[in-house]
Tab-separated table of C-alpha atoms in Angstrom:
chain	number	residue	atom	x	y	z
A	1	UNK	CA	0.000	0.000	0.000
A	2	UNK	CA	2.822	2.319	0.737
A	3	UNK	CA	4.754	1.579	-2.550
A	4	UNK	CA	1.278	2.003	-4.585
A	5	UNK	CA	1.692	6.358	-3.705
A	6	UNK	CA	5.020	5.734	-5.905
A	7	UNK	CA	3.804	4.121	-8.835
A	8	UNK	CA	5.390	0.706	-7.405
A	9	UNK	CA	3.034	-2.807	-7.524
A	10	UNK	CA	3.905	-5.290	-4.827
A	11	UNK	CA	1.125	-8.228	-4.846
A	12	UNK	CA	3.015	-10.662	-2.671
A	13	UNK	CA	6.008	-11.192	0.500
A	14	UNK	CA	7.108	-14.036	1.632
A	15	UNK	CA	8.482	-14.260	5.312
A	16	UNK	CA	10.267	-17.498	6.766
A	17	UNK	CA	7.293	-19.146	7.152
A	18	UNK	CA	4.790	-16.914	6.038
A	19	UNK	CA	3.434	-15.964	2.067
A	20	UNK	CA	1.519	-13.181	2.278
A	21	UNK	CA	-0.602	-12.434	-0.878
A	22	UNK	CA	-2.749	-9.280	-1.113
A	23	UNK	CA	-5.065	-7.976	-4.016
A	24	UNK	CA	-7.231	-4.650	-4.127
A	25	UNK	CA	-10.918	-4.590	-6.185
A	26	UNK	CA	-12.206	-1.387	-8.010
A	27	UNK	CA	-9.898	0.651	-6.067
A	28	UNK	CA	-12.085	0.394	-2.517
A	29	UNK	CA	-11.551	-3.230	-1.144
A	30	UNK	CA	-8.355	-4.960	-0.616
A	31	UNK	CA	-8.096	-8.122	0.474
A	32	UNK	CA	-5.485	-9.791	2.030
A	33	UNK	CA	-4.152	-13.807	2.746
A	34	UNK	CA	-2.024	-15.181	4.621
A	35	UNK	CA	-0.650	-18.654	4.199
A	36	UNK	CA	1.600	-20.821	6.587
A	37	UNK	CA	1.547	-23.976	4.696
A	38	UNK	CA	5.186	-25.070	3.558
A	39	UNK	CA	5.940	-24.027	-0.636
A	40	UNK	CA	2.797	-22.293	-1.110
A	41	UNK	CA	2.680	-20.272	-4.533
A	42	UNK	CA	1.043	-17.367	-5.207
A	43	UNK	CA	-1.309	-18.519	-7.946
A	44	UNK	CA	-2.896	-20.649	-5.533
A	45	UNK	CA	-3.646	-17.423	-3.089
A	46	UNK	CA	-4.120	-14.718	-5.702
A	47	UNK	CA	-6.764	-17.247	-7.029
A	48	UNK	CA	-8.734	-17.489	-3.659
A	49	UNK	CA	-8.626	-14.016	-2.981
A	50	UNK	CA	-10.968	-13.867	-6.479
A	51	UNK	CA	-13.150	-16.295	-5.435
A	52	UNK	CA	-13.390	-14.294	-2.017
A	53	UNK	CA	-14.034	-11.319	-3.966
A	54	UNK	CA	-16.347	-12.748	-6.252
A	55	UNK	CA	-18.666	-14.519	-3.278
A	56	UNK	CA	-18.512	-10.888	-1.756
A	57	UNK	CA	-20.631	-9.338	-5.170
A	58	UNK	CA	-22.448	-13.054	-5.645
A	59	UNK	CA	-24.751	-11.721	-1.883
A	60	UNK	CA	-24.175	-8.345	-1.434
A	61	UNK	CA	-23.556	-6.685	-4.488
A	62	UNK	CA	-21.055	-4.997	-6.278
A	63	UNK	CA	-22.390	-1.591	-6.019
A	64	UNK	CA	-22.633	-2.055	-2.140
A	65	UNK	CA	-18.500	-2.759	-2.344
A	66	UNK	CA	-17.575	-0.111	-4.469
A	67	UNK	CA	-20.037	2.869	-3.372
A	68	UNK	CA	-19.775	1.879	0.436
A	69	UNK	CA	-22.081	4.392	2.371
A	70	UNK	CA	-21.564	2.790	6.173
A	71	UNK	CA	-19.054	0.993	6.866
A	72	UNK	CA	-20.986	-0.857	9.592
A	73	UNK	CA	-24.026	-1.743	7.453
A	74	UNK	CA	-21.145	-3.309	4.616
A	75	UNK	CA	-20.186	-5.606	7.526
A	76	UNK	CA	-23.485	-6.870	8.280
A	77	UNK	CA	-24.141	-7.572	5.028
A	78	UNK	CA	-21.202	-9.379	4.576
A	79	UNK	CA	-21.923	-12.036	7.019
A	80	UNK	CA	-23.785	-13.629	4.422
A	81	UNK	CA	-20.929	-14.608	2.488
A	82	UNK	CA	-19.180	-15.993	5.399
A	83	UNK	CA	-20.350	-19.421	4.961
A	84	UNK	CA	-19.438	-19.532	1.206
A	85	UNK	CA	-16.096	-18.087	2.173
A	86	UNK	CA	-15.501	-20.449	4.688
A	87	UNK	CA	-15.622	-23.504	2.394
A	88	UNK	CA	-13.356	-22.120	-0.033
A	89	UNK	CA	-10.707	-21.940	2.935
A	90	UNK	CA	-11.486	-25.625	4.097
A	91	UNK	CA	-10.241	-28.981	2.661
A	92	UNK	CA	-13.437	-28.904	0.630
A	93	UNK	CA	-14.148	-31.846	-2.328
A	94	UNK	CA	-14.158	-29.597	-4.892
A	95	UNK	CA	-11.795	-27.493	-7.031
A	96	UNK	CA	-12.717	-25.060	-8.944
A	97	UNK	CA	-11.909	-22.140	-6.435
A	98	UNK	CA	-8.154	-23.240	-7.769
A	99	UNK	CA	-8.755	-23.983	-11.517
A	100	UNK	CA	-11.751	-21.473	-12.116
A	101	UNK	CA	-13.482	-24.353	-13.863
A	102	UNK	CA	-16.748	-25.516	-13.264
A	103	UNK	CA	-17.192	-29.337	-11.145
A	104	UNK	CA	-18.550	-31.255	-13.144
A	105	UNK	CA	-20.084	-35.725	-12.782
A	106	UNK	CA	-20.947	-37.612	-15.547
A	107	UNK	CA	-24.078	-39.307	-14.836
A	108	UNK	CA	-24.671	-42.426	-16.558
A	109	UNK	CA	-27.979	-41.322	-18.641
A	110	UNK	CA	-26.984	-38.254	-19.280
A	111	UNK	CA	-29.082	-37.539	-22.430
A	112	UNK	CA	-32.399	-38.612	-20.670
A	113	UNK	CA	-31.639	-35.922	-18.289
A	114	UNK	CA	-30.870	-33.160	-20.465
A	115	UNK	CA	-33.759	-33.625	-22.277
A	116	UNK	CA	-35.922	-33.399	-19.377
A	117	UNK	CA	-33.955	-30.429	-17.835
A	118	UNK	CA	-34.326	-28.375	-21.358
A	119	UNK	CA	-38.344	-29.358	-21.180
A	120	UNK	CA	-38.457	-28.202	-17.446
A	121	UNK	CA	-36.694	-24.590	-18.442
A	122	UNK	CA	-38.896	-24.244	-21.511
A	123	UNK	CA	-42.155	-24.825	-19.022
A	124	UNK	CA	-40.781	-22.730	-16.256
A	125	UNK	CA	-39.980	-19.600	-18.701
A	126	UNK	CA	-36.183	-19.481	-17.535
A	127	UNK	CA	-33.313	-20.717	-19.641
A	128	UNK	CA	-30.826	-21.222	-16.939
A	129	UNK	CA	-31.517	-24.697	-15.403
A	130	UNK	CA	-29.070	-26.967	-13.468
A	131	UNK	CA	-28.999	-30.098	-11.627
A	132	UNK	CA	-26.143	-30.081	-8.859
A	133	UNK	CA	-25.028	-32.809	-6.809
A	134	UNK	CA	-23.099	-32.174	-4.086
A	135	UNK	CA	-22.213	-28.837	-5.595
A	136	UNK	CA	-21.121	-30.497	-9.116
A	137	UNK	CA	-22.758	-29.746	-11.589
A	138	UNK	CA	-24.570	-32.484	-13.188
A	139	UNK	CA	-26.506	-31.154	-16.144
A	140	UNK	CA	-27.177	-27.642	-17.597
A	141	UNK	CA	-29.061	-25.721	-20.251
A	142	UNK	CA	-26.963	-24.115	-22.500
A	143	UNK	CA	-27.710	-20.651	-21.107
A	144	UNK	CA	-26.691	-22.073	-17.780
A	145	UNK	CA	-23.132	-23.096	-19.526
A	146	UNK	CA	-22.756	-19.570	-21.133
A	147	UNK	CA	-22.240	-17.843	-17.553
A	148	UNK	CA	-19.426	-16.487	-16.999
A	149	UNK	CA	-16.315	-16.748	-14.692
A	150	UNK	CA	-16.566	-16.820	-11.863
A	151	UNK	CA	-20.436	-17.276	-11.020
A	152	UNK	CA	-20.125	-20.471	-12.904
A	153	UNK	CA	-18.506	-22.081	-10.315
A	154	UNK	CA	-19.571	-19.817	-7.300
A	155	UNK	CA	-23.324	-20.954	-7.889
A	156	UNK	CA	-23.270	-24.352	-7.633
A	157	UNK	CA	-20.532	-24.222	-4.954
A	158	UNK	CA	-22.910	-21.608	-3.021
A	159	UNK	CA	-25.715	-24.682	-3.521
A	160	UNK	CA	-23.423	-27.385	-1.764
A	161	UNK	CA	-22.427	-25.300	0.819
A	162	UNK	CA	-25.801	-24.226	2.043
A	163	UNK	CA	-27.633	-26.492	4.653
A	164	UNK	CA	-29.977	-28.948	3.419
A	165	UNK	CA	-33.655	-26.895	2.466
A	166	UNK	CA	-36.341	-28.375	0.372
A	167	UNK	CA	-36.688	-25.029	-1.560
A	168	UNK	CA	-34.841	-21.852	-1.610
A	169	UNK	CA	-35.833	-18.119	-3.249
A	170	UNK	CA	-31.766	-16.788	-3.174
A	171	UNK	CA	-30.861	-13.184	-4.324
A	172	UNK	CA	-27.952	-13.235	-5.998
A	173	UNK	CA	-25.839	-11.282	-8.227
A	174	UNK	CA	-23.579	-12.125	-11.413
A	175	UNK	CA	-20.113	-11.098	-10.677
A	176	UNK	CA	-19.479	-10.899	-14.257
A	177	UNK	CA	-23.078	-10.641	-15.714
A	178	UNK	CA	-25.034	-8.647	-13.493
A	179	UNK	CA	-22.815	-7.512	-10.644
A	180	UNK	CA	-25.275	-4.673	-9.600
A	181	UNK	CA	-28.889	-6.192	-10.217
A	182	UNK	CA	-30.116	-9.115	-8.067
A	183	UNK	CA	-31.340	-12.592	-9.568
A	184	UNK	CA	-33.157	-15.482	-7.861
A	185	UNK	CA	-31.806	-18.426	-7.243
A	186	UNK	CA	-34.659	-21.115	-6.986
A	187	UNK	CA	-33.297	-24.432	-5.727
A	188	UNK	CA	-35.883	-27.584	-4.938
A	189	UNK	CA	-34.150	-30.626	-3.395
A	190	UNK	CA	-35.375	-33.777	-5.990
A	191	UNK	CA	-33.204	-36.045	-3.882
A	192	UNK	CA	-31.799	-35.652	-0.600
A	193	UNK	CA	-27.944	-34.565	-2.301
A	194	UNK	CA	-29.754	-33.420	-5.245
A	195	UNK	CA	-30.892	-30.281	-6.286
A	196	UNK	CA	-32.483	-28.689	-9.304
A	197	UNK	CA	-31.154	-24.926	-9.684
A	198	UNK	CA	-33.405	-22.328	-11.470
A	199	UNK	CA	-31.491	-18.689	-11.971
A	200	UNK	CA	-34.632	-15.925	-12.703
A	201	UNK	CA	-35.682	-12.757	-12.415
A	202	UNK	CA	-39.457	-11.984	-10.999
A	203	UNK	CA	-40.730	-15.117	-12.653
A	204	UNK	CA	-41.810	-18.290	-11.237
A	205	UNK	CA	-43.264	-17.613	-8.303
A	206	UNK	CA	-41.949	-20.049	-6.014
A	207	UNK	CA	-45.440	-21.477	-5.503
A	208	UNK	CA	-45.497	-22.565	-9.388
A	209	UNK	CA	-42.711	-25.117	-8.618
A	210	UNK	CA	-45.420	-27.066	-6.321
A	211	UNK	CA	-44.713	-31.062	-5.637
A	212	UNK	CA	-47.146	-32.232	-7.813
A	213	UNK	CA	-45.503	-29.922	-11.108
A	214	UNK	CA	-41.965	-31.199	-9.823
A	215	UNK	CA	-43.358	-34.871	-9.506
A	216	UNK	CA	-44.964	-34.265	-13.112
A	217	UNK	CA	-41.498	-33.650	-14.891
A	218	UNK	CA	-38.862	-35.944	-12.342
A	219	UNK	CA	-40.950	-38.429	-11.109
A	220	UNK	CA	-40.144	-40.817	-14.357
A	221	UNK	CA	-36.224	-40.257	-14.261
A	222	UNK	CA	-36.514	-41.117	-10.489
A	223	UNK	CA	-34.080	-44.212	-11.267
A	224	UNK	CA	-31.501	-42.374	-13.445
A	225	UNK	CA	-31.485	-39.596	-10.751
A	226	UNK	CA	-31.001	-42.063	-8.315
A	227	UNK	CA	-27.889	-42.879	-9.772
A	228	UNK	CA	-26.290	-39.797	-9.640
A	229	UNK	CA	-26.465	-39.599	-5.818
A	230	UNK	CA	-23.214	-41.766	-5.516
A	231	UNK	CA	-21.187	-39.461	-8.321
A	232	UNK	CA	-20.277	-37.070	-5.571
A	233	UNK	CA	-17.269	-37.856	-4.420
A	234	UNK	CA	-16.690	-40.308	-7.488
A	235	UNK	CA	-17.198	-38.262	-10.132
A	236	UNK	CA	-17.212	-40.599	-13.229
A	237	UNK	CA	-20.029	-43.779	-13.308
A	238	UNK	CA	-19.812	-47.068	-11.489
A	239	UNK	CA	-17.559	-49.236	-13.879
A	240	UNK	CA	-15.626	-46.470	-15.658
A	241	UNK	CA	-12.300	-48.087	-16.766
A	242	UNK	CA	-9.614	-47.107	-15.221
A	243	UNK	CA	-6.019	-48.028	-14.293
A	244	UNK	CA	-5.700	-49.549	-10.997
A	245	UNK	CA	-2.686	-47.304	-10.400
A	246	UNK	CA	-4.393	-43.946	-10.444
A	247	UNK	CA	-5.216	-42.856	-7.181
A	248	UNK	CA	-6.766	-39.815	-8.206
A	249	UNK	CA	-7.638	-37.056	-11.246
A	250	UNK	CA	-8.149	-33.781	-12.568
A	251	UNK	CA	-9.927	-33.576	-16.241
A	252	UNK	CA	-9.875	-29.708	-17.528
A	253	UNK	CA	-11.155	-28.409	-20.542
A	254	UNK	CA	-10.025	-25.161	-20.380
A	255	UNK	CA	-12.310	-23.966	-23.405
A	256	UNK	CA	-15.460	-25.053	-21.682
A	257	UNK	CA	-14.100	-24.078	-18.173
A	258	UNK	CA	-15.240	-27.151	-16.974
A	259	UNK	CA	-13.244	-30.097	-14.802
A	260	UNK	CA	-13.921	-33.417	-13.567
A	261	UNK	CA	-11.644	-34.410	-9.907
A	262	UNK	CA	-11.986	-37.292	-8.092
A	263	UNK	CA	-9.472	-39.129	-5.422
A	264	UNK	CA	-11.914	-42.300	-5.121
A	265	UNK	CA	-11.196	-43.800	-8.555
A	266	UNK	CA	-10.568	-47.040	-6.561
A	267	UNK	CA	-10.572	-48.886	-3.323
A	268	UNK	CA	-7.096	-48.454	-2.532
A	269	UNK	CA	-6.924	-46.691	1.379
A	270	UNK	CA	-3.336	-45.041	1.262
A	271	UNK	CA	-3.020	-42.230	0.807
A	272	UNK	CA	-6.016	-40.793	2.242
A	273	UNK	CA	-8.679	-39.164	0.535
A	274	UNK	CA	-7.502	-36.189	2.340
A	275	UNK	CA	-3.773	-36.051	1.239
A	276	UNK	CA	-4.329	-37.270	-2.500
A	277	UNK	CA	-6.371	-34.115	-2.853
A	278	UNK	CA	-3.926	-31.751	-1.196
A	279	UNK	CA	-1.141	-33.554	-3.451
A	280	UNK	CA	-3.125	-33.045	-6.905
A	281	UNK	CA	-3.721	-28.845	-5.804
A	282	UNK	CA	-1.007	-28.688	-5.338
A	283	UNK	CA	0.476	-30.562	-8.424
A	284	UNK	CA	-1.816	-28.487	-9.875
A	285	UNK	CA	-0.805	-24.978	-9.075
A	286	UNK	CA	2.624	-26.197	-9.494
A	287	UNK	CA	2.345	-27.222	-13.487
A	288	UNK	CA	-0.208	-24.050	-14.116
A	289	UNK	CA	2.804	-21.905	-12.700
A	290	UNK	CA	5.789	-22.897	-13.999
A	291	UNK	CA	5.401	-25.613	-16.649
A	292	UNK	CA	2.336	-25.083	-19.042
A	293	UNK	CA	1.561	-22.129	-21.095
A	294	UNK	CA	-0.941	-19.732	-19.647
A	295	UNK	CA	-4.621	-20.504	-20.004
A	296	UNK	CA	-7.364	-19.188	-22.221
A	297	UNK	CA	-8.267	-15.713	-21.423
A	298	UNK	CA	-4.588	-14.977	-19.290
A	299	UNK	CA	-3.006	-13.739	-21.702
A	300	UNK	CA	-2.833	-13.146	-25.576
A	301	UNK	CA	-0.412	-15.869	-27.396
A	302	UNK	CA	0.860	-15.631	-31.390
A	303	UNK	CA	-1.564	-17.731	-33.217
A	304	UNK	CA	1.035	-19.835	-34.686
A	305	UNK	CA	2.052	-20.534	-30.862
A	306	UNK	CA	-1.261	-21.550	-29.776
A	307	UNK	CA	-1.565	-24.163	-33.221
A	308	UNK	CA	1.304	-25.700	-32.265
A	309	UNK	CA	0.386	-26.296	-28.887
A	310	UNK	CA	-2.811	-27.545	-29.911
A	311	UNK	CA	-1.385	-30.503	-31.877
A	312	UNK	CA	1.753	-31.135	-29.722
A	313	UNK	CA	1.429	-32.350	-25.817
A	314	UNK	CA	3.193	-31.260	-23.445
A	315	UNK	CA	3.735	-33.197	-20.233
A	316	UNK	CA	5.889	-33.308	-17.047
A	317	UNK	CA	5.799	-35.714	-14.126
A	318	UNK	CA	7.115	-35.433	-10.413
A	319	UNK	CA	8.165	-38.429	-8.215
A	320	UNK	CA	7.619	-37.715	-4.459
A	321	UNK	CA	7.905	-39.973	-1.329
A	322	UNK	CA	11.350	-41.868	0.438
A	323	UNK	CA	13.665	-43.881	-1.999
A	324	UNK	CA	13.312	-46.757	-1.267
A	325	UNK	CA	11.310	-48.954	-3.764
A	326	UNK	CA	7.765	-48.707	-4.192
A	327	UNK	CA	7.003	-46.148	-1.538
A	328	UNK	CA	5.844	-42.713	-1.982
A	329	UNK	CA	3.666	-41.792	-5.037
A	330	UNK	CA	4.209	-40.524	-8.923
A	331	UNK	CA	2.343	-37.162	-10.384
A	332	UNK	CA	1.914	-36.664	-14.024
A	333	UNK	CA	0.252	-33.938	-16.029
A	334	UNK	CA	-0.470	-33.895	-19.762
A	335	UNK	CA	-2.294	-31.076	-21.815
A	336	UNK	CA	-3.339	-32.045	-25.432
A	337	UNK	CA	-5.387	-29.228	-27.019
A	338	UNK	CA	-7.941	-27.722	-24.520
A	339	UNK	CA	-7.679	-30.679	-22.125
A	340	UNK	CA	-5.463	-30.911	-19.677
A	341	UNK	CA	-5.299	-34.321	-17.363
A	342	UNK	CA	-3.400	-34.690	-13.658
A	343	UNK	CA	-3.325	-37.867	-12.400
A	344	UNK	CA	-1.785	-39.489	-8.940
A	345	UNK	CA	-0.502	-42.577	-9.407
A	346	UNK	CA	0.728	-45.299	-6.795
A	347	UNK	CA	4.392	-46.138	-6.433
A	348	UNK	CA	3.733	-49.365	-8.082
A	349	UNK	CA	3.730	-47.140	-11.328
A	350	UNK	CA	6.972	-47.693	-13.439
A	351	UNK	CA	8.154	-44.074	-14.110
A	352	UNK	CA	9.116	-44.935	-17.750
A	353	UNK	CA	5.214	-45.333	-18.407
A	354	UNK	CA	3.934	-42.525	-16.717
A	355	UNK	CA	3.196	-40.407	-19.733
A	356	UNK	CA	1.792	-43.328	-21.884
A	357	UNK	CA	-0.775	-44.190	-19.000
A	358	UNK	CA	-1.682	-40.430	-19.079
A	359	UNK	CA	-2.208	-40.276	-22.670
A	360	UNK	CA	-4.245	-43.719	-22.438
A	361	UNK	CA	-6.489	-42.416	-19.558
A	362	UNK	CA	-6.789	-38.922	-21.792
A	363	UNK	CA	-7.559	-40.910	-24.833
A	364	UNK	CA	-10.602	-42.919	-22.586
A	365	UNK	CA	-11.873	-39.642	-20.886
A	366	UNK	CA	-12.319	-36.868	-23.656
A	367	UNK	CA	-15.722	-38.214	-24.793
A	368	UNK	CA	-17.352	-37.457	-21.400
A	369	UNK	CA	-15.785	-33.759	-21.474
């Protein structure tokens, strides 16, 4: 702040054990982080402090930030982003406050449920409809795909971070949309785990969306909704093939803005579901950082740059654990095109064939994103 009266931009300090990462917004909020954790880079702060940001304008508004009248009004209002904000800074199941891309499952009818989701939005008179699950997104009307960063994946997270309710009326605002006028959020809980988003203005009433009009459009899918309960956590349907070695994943398409992670691909118990997905953020933040070109939208590349890198992967890998034989675990990241795959692997996995496995598993997972 002092070296911003001189025309000098410091975003970040580092301390002995301390990275200190701090951002401001429209020139009246600044927000600042703090991390003790050991080899913490800044993309992985600087990235939370815009999802911070961006819950702030998602409930109050950004007008509210920006024009702030009392001080002690702001704060009130505020508390009802705490609980969003909160799960960003706990060991939460998801990650897209990291990669900015959407969670994502891929239910095993798929098709039967975007029918009936693109029938429900057409009866409702909204065209932004989305089933969540566990704050994933499970299906979506086109509209609902065409939001923008970062209510994309601050909506659905907002959904699975909210205390079970069989129906909601939410105002919300669009960050990047509609930062100053409100929405409504509908949700209505199919499923306990389940719920059926509806972004609006005035219309529906909350009242249309009785039992007996929800029963009229769900209650023959109950089966295939059923089956997307267990996706949670899982991510991918029952039976997916998959090596036995990978411990976990992370599926981007950074075109779409959309991901699939999961650390339960199998039954293995070591390492815990805990550590595999601290090890793939930060695996993640590592490769985003220093080894692969910047993403869509970061910054402007030569074209004949970005054709190359469309039709050449690129890949790097990172062994970690003791030395002795088959302990520890292997990390390997490919990006082909838009997609770009992290895996965890177990130390059972020869290092000569980490990159072919990757490119297998790539080859086996691009037609579900």
């Amino acid at each position: 702040m002092f070296g911003h009266n001189l025309e000098v931009q410091l975003n970040s300090a580092r301390t002995k054990d301390t990275t200190v990462v701090w951002k401001s917004f429209h020139d009246s909020i600044t927000l600042i982080v703090l991390s003790s954790e050991e080899d913490t880079l800044e993309l992985r702060l600087e990235r939370l402090l815009q999802m911070v940001f961006g819950a702030m304008v998602l409930l109050v508004g950004l007008e509210e930030l920006t024009n702030i009248r009392n001080v002690e009004r702001l704060k009130k209002e505020l508390r009802t982003s705490y609980r969003l904000i909160d799960s960003f800074l706990r060991d939460s199941e998801l990650i897209g406050d990291l990669t900015q891309c959407v969670d994502c499952v891929v239910p095993p009818e798929g098709s039967l449920l975007q029918e009936a989701l693109s029938g429900f939005a057409e009866a409702v008179g909204t065209a932004f409809v989305s089933l969540v699950v566990s704050g994933r997104v499970v299906a979506a009307t086109e509209s609902w795909w065409r939001l923008g960063t970062p209510e994309a994946v601050l909506l659905p997270w907002l959904v699975g971070s909210l205390p079970p309710q069989a129906a909601r009326d939410y105002p919300v605002y669009l960050p990047h949309g509609s930062p100053t006028v409100p929405h409504r959020l509908l949700t209505l809980t199919l499923l306990p785990g389940l719920e059926l988003c509806l972004l609006c203005g005035p219309r529906p009433p909350l009242s249309q969306l009785d039992p007996q009009f929800l029963e009229h459009w769900w209650q023959p899918l109950l089966d295939p909704l059923r089956a997307c309960l267990p996706l949670g956590p899982r991510a991918l349907p029952a039976g997916f093939p998959l090596h036995t070695d990978i411990l976990g994943l992370l599926l981007l398409h950074l075109e779409l803005k959309r991901c699939l992670f999961t650390v339960e691909p199998s039954g293995a118990k070591e390492p815990s579901p805990e550590q595999r997905r601290r090890l793939l953020r930060s695996f993640y933040t590592l490769v985003t950082a220093m080894h692969f070109p910047p993403e869509p939208g970061q910054q402007e590349e030569k074209a004949e740059n970005a054709t190359h890198q469309a039709q050449v992967p690129r890949a790097c890998y990172l062994v970690s654990g003791t030395e002795e034989p088959g302990t520890g675990w292997r990390l390997v990241a490919l990006q082909l095109g838009p997609r770009r795959l992290l895996l965890l692997l177990s130390a059972q996995s020869p290092i000569h064939g980490l990159r072919g496995l990757a490119s297998h598993t790539l080859h086996a997972l691009t037609p579900l994103l």
